PDB file of C-alpha atoms in Angstrom:
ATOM      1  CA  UNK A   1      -7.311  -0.813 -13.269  1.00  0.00           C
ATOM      2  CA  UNK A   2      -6.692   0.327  -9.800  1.00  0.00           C
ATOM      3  CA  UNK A   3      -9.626   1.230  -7.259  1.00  0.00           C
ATOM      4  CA  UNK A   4      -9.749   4.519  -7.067  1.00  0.00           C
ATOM      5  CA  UNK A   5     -10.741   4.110  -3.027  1.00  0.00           C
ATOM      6  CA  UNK A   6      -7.129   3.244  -2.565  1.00  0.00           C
ATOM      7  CA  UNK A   7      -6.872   7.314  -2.864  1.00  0.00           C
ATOM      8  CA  UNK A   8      -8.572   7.338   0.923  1.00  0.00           C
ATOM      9  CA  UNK A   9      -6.528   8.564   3.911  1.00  0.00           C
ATOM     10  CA  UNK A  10      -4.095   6.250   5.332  1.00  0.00           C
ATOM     11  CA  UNK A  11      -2.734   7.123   9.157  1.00  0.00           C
ATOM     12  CA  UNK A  12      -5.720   7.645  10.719  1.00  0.00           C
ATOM     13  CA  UNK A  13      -7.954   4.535   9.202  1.00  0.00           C
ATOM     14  CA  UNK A  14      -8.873   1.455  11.382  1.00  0.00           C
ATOM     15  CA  UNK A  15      -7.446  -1.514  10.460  1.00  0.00           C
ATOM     16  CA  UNK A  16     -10.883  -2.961   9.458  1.00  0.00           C
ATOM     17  CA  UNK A  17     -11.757  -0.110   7.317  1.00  0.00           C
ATOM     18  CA  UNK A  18      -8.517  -0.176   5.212  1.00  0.00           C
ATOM     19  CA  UNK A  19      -9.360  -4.355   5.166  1.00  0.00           C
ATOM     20  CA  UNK A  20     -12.854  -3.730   3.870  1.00  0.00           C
ATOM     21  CA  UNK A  21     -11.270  -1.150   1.111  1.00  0.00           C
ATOM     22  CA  UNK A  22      -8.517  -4.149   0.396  1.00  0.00           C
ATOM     23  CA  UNK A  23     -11.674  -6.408  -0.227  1.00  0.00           C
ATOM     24  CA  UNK A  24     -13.548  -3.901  -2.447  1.00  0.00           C
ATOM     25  CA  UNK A  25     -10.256  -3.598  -4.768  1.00  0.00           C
ATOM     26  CA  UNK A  26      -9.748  -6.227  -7.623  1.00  0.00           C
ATOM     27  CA  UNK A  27      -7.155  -8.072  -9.560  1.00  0.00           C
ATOM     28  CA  UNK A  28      -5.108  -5.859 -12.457  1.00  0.00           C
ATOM     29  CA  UNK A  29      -6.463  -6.816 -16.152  1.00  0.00           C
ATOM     30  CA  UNK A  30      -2.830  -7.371 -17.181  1.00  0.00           C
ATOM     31  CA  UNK A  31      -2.234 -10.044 -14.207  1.00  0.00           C
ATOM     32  CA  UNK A  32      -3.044 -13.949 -13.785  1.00  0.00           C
ATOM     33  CA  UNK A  33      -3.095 -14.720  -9.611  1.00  0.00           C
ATOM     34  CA  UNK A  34      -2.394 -18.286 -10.793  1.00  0.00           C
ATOM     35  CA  UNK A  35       0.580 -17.228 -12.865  1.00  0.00           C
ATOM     36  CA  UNK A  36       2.240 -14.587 -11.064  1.00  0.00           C
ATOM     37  CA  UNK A  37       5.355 -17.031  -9.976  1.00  0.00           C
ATOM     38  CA  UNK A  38       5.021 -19.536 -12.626  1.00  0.00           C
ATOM     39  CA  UNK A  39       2.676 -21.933 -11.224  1.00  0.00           C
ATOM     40  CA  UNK A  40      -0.318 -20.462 -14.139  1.00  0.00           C
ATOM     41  CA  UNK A  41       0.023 -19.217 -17.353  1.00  0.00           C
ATOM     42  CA  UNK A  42       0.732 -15.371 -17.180  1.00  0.00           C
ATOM     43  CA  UNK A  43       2.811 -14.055 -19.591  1.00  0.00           C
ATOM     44  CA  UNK A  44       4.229 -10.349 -19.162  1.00  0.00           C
ATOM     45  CA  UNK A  45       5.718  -7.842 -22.305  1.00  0.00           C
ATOM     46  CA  UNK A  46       7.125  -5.475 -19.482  1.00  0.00           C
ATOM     47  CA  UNK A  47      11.117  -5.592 -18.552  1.00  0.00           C
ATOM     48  CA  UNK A  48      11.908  -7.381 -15.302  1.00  0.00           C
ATOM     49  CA  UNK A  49      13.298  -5.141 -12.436  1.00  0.00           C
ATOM     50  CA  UNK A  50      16.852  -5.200 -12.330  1.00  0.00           C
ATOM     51  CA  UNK A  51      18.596  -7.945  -9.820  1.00  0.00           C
ATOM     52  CA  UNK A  52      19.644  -6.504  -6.232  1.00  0.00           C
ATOM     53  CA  UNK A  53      23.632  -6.007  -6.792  1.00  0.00           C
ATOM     54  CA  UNK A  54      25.858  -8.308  -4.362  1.00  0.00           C
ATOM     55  CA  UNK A  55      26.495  -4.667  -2.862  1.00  0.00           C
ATOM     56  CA  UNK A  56      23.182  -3.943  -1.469  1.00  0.00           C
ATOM     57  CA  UNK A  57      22.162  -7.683   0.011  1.00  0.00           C
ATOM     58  CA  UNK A  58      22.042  -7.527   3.722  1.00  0.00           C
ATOM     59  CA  UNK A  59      23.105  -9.987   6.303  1.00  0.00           C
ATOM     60  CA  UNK A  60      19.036  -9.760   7.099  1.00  0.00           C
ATOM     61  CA  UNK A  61      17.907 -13.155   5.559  1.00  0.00           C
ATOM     62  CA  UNK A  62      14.426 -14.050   4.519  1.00  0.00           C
ATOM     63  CA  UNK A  63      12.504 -17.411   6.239  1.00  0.00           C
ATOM     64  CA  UNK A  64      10.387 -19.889   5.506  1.00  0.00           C
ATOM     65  CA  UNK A  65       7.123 -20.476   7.777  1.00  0.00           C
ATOM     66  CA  UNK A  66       4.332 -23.136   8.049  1.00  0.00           C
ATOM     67  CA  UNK A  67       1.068 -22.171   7.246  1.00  0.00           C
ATOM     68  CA  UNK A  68      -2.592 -23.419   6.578  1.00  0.00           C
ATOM     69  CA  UNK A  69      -1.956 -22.528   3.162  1.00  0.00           C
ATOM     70  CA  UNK A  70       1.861 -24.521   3.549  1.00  0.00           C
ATOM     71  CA  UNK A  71       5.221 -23.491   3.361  1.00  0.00           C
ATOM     72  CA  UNK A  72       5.657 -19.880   2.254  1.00  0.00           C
ATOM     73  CA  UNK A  73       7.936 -17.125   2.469  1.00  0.00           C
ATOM     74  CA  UNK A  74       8.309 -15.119   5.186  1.00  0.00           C
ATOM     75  CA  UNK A  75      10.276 -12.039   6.360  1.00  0.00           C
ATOM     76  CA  UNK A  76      13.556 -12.127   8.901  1.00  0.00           C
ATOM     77  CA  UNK A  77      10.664 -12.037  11.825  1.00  0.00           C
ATOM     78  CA  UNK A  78       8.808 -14.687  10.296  1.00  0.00           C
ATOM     79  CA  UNK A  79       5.651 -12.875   8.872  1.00  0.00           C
ATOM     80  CA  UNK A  80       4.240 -14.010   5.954  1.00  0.00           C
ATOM     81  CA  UNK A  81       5.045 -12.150   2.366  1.00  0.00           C
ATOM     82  CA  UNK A  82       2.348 -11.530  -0.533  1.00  0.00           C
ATOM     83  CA  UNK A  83       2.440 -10.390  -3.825  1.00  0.00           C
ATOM     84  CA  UNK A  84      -0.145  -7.958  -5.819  1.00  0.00           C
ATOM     85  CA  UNK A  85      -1.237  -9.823  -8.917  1.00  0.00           C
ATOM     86  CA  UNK A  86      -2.249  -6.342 -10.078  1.00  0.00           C
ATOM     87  CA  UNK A  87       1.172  -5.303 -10.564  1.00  0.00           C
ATOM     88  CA  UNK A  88       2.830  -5.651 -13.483  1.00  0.00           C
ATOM     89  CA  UNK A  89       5.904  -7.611 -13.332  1.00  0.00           C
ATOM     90  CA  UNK A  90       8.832  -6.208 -14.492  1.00  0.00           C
ATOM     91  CA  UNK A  91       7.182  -2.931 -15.029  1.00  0.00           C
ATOM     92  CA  UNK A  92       9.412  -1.487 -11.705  1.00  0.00           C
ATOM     93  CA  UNK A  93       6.729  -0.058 -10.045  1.00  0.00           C
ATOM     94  CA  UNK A  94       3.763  -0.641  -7.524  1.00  0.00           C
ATOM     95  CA  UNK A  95       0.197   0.484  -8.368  1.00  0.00           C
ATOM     96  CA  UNK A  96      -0.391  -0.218  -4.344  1.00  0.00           C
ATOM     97  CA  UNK A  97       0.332   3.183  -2.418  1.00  0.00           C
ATOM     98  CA  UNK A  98      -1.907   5.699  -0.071  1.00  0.00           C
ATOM     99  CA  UNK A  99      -4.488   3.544   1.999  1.00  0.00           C
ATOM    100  CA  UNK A 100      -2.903   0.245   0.238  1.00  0.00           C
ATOM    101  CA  UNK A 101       0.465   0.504   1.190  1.00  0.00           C
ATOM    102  CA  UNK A 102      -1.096   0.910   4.842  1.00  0.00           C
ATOM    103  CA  UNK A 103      -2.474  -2.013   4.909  1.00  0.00           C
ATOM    104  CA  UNK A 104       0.126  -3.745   2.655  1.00  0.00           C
ATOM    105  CA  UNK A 105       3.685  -2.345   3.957  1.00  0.00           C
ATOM    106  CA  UNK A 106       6.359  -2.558   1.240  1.00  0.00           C
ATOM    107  CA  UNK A 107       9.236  -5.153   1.979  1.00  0.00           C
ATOM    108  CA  UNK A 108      12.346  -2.759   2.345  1.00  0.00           C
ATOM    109  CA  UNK A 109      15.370  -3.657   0.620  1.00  0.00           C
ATOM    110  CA  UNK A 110      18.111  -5.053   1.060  1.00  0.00           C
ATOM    111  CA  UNK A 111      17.223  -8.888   1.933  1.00  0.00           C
ATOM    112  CA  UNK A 112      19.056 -12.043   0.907  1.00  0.00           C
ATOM    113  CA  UNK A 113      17.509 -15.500   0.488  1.00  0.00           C
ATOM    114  CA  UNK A 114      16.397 -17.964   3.058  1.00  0.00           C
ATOM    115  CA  UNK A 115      20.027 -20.417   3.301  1.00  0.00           C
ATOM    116  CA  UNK A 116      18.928 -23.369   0.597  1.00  0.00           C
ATOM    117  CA  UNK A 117      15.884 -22.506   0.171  1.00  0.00           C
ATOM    118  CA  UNK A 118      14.830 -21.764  -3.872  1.00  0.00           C
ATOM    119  CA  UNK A 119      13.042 -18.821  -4.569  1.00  0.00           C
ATOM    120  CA  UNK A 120      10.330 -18.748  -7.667  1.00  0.00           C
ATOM    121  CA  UNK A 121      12.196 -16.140  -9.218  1.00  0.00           C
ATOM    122  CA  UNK A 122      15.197 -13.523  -8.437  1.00  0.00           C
ATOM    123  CA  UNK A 123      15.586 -11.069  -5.902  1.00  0.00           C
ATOM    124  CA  UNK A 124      15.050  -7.520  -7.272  1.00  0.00           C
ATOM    125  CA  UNK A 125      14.570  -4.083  -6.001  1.00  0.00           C
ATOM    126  CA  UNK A 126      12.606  -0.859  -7.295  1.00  0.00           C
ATOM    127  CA  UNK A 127      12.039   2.343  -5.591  1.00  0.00           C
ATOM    128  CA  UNK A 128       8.767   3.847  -4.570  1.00  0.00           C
ATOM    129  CA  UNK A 129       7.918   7.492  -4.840  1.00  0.00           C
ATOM    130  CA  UNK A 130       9.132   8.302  -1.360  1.00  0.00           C
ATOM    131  CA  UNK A 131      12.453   7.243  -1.841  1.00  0.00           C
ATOM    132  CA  UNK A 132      11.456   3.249  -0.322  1.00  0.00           C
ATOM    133  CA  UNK A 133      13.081   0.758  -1.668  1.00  0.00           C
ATOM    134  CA  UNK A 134      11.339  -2.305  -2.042  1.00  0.00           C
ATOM    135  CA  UNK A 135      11.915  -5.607  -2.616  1.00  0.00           C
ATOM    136  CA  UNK A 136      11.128  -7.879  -5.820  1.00  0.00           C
ATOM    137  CA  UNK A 137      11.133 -11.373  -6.421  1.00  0.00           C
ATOM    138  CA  UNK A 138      10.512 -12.528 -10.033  1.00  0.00           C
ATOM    139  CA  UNK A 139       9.704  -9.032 -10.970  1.00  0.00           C
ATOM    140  CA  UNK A 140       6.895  -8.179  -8.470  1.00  0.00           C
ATOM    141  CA  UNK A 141       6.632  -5.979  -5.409  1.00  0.00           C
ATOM    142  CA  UNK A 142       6.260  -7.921  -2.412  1.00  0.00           C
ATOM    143  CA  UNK A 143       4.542  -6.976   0.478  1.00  0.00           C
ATOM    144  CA  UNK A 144       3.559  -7.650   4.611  1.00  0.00           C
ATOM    145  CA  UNK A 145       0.087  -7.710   5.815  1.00  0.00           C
ATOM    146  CA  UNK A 146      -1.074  -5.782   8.295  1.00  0.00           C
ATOM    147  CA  UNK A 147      -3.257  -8.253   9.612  1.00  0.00           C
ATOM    148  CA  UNK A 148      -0.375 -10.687  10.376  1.00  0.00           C
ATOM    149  CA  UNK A 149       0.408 -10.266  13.801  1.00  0.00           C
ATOM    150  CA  UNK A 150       2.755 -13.308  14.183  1.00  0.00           C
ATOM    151  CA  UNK A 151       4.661 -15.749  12.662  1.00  0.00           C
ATOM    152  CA  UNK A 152       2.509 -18.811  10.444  1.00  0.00           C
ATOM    153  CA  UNK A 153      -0.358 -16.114  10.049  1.00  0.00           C
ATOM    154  CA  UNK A 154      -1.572 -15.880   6.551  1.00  0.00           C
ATOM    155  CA  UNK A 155      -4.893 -13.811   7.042  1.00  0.00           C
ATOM    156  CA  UNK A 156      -4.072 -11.715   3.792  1.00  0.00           C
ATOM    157  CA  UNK A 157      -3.791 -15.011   1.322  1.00  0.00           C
ATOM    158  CA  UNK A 158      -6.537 -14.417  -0.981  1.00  0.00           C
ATOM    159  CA  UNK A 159      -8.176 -11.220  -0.053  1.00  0.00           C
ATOM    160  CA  UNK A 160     -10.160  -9.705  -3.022  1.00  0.00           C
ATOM    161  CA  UNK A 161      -8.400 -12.696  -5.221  1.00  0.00           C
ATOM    162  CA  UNK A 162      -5.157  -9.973  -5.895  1.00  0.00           C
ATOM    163  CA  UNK A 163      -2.963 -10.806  -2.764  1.00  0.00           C
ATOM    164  CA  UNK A 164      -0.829 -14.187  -2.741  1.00  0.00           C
ATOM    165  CA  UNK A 165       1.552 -15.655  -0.536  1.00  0.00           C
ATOM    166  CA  UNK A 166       4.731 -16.655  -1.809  1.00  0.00           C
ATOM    167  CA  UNK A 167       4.461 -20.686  -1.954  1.00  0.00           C
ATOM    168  CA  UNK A 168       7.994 -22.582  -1.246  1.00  0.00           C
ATOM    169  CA  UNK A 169       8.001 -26.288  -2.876  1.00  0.00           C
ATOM    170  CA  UNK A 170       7.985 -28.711   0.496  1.00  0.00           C
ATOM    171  CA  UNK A 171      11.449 -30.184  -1.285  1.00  0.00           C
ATOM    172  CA  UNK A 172      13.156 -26.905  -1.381  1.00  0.00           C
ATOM    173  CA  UNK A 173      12.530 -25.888   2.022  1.00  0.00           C
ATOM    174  CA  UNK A 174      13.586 -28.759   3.307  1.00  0.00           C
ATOM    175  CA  UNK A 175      16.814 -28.250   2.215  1.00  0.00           C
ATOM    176  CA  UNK A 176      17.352 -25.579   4.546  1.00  0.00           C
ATOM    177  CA  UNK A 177      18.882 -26.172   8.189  1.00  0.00           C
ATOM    178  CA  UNK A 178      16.959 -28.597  10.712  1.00  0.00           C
ATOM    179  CA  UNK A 179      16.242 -26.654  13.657  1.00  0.00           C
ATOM    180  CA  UNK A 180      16.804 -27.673  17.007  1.00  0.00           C
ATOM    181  CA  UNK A 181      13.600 -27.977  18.980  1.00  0.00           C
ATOM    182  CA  UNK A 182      12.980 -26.785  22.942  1.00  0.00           C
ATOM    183  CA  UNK A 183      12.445 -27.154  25.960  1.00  0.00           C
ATOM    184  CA  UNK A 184       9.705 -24.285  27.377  1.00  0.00           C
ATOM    185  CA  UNK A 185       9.031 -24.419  30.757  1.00  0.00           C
ATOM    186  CA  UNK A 186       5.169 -23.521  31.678  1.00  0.00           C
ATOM    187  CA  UNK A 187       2.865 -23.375  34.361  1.00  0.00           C
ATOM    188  CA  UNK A 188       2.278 -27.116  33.764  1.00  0.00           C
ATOM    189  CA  UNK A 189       5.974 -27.493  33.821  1.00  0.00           C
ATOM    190  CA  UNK A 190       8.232 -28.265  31.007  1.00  0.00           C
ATOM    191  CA  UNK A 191       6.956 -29.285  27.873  1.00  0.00           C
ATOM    192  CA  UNK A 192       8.291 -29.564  23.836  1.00  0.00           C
ATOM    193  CA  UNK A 193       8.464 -26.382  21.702  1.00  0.00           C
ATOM    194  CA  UNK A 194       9.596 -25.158  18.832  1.00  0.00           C
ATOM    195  CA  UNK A 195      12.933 -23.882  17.819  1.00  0.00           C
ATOM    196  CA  UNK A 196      11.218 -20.323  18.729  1.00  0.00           C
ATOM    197  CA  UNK A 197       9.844 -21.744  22.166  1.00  0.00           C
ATOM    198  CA  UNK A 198       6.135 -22.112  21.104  1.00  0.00           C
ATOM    199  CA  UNK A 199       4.493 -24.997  22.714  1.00  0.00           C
ATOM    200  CA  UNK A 200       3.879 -27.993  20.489  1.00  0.00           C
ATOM    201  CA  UNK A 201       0.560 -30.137  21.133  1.00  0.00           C
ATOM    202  CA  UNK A 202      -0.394 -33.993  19.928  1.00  0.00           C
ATOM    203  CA  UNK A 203      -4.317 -34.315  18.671  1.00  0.00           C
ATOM    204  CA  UNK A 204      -5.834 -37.932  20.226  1.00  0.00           C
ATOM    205  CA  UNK A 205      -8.110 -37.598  17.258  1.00  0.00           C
ATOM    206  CA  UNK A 206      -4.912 -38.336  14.836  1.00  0.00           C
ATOM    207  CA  UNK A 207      -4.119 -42.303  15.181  1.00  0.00           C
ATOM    208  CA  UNK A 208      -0.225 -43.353  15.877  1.00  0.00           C
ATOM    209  CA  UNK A 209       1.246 -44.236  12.798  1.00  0.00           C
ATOM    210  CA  UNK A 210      -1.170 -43.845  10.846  1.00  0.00           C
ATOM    211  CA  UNK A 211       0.853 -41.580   8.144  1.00  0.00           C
ATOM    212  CA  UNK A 212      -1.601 -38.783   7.369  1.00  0.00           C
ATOM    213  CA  UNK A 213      -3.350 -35.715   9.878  1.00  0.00           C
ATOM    214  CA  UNK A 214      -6.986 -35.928  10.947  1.00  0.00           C
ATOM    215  CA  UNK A 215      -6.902 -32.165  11.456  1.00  0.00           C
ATOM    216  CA  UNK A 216      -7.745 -30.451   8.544  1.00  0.00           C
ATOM    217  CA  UNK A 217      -9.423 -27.311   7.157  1.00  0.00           C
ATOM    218  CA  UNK A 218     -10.243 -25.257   9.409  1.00  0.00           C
ATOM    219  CA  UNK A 219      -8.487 -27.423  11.965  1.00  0.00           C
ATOM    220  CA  UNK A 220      -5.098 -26.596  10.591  1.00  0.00           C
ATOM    221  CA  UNK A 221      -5.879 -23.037  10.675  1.00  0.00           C
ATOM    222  CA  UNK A 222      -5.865 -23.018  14.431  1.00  0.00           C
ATOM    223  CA  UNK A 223      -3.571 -25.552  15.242  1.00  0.00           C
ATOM    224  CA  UNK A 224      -0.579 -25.079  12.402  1.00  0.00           C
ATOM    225  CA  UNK A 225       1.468 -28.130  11.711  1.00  0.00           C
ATOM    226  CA  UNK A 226       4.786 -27.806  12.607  1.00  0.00           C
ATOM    227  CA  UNK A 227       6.974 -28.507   9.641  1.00  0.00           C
ATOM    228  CA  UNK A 228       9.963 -30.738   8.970  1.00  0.00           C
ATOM    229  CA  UNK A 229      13.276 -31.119   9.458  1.00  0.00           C
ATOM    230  CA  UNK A 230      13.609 -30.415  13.092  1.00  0.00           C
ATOM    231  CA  UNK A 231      15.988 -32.021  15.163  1.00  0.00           C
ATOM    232  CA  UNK A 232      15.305 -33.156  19.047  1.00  0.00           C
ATOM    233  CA  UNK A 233      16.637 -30.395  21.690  1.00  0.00           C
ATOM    234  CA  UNK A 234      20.628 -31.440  23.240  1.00  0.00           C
ATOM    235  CA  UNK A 235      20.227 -33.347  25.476  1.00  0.00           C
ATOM    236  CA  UNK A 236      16.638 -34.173  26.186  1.00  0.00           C
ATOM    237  CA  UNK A 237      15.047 -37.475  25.953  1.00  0.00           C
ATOM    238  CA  UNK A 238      12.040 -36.864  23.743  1.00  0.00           C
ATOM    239  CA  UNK A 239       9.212 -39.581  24.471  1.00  0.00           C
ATOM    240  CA  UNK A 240       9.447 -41.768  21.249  1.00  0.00           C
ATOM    241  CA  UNK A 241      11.479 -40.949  18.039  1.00  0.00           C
ATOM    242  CA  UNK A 242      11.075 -38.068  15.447  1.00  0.00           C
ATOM    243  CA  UNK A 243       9.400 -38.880  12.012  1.00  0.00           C
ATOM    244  CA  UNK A 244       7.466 -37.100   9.223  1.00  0.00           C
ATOM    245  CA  UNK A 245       4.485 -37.396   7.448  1.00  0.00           C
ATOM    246  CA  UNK A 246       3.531 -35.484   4.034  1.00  0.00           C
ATOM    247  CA  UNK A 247       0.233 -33.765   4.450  1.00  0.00           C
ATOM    248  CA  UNK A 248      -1.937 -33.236   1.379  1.00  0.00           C
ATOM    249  CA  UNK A 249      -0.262 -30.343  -0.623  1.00  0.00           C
ATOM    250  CA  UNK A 250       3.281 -31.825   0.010  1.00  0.00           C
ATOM    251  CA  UNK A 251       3.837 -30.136   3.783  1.00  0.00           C
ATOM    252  CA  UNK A 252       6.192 -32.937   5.484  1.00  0.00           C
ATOM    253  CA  UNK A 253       4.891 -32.344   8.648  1.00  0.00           C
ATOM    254  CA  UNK A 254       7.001 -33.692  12.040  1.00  0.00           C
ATOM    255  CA  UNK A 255       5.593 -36.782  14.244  1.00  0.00           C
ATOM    256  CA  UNK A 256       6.736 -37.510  17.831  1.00  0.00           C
ATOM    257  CA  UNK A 257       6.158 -41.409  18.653  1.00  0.00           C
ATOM    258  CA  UNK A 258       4.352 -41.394  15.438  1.00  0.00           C
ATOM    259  CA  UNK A 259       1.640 -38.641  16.168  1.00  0.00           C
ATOM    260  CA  UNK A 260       1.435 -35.568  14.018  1.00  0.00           C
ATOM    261  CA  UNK A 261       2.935 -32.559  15.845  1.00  0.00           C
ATOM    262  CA  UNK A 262       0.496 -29.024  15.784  1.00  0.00           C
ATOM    263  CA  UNK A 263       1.199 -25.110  17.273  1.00  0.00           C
ATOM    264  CA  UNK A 264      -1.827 -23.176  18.691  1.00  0.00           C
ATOM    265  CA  UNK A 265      -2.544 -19.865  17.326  1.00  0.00           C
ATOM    266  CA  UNK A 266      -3.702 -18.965  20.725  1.00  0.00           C
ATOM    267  CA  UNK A 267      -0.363 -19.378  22.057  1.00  0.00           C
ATOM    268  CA  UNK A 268       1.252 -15.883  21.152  1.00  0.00           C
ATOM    269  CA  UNK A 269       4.841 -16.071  23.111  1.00  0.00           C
ATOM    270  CA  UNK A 270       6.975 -18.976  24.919  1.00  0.00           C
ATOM    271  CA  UNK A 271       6.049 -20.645  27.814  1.00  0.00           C
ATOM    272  CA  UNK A 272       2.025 -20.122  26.916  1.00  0.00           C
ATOM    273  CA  UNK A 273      -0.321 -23.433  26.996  1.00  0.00           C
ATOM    274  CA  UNK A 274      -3.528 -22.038  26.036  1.00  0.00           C
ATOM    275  CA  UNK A 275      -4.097 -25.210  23.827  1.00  0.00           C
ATOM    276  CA  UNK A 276      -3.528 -27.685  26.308  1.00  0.00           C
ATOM    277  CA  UNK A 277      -7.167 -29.738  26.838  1.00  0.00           C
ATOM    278  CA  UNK A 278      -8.990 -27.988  24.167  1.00  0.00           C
ATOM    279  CA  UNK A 279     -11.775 -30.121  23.031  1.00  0.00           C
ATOM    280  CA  UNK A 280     -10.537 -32.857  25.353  1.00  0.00           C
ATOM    281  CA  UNK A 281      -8.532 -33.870  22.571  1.00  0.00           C
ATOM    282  CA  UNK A 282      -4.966 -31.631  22.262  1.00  0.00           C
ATOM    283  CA  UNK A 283      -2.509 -31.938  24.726  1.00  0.00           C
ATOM    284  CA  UNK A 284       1.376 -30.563  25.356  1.00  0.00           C
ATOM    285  CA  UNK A 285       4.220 -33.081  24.653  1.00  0.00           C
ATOM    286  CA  UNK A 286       5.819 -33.170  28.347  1.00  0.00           C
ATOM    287  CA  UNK A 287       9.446 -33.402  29.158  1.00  0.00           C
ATOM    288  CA  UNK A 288      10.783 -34.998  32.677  1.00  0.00           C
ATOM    289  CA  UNK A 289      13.339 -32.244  34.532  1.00  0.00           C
TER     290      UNK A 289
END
């Protein structure tokens, strides 16, 4: 049954207060969060939404980002999408409107796949009172979260046990293309980033070769592992040779000389190093001009 505080006013609330209404609102009696992409065992009497026609797909592609919570799906900008396990799938609506849908924007149709990358289910649309039309996969709405500010945020996965991100098997998304990694040049001159020029650190406490991540938890929360395949920047002499490790959960997460490669969540655009020397212990991958 849907909260009726979701009937609240939407514009002018405060991002905490619509979070704190998210958090009082729970999971649909017809819905299994476990289930909801066929990882549980929800079943579902209601007609799937009707397949996006070749007509409407967009050249606007879905992505794949790392997360705490591993590879998920993520919109063209690279935030993170959830699903509503109290929606009903296939029933070609979304009980999440008013104060809801503020804090959980609809994904606008039309969108295509990430290139290789298998979804849990197909592509759909329905439309929202309004006029919206929203995107589907497997039969439920999917949705952003306000939250999110930037890519490999996941700050919405679990709220109230209803909202999910959209897990991507480590094997599928691997399948996609290996992006070329950067060169960013900082205040501490020029050091490794990632394919979107986000500085990527080394953790001391992590021991060369051993084949697993000391940072964990709460660890991997702030400092995101930056997932594989990658390729090394043209023309750049990287210190040591790529490699990967699998991470507990099936992440294959990229090494540099055989350390573990991490992003900062403090680092918000290119060229920042706010992780550099944290704890003594994280430090930028440098790169001779």
């Amino acid at each position: 049954m849907r909260n009726p505080g979701w009937a609240g006013p939407a514009g002018g609330t405060a991002l905490i207060a619509v979070a704190l209404a998210v958090t009082a609102c729970g999971a649909g009696s017809g819905s299994s969060a476990g289930g909801a992409y066929g990882y549980g065992t929800q079943t579902t009497q209601a007609t799937q939404a009707a397949p996006a026609s070749p007509s409407s797909v967009s050249t606007v592609a879905l992505k794949t980002e790392t997360t705490r919570a591993g590879i998920v799906l993520a919109d063209n900008h690279g935030l993170t999408l959830y699903y509503y396990s109290a929606d009903k799938r296939g029933s070609g609506k979304s009980v999440c409107t008013g104060g809801c849908a503020t804090a959980w924007p609809p994904l606008a149709a039309p969108v295509k796949a990430p290139a290789g990358v298998r979804l849990p289910g197909p592509l759909g649309i329905i439309t929202r009172p309004g006029g919206l039309r929203q995107v589907t996969i497997n039969g439920f709405p999917i949705y952003l979260y306000a939250g999110d500010k930037t890519p490999g945020q996941e700050t919405g996965n679990g709220m109230s046990d209803s909202w999910h991100v959209i897990k991507i098997h480590a094997a599928s998304a691997a399948t996609g293309h290996a992006a070329a990694l950067k060169v960013s040049h900082t205040r501490i001159g020029p050091v490794l980033a990632s394919s979107r020029g986000l500085t990527l650190y080394y953790y001391s406490a992590d021991k060369r070769h051993s084949g697993k991540s000391a940072c964990t938890g709460t660890c991997a929360t702030a400092w995101p592992p930056l997932a594989a395949p990658v390729k090394a920047p043209a023309g750049v002499r990287l210190p040591g040779k790529l490699g990967v490790i699998t991470r507990p959960g099936g992440l294959r997460q990229v090494t540099l000389n055989g350390y573990p490669l991490y992003f900062y969540v403090g680092d918000k655009a290119p060229g920042q190093v706010m992780g550099d020397g944290v704890g003594g212990a994280w430090h930028v991958i440098k790169i001779k001009a």
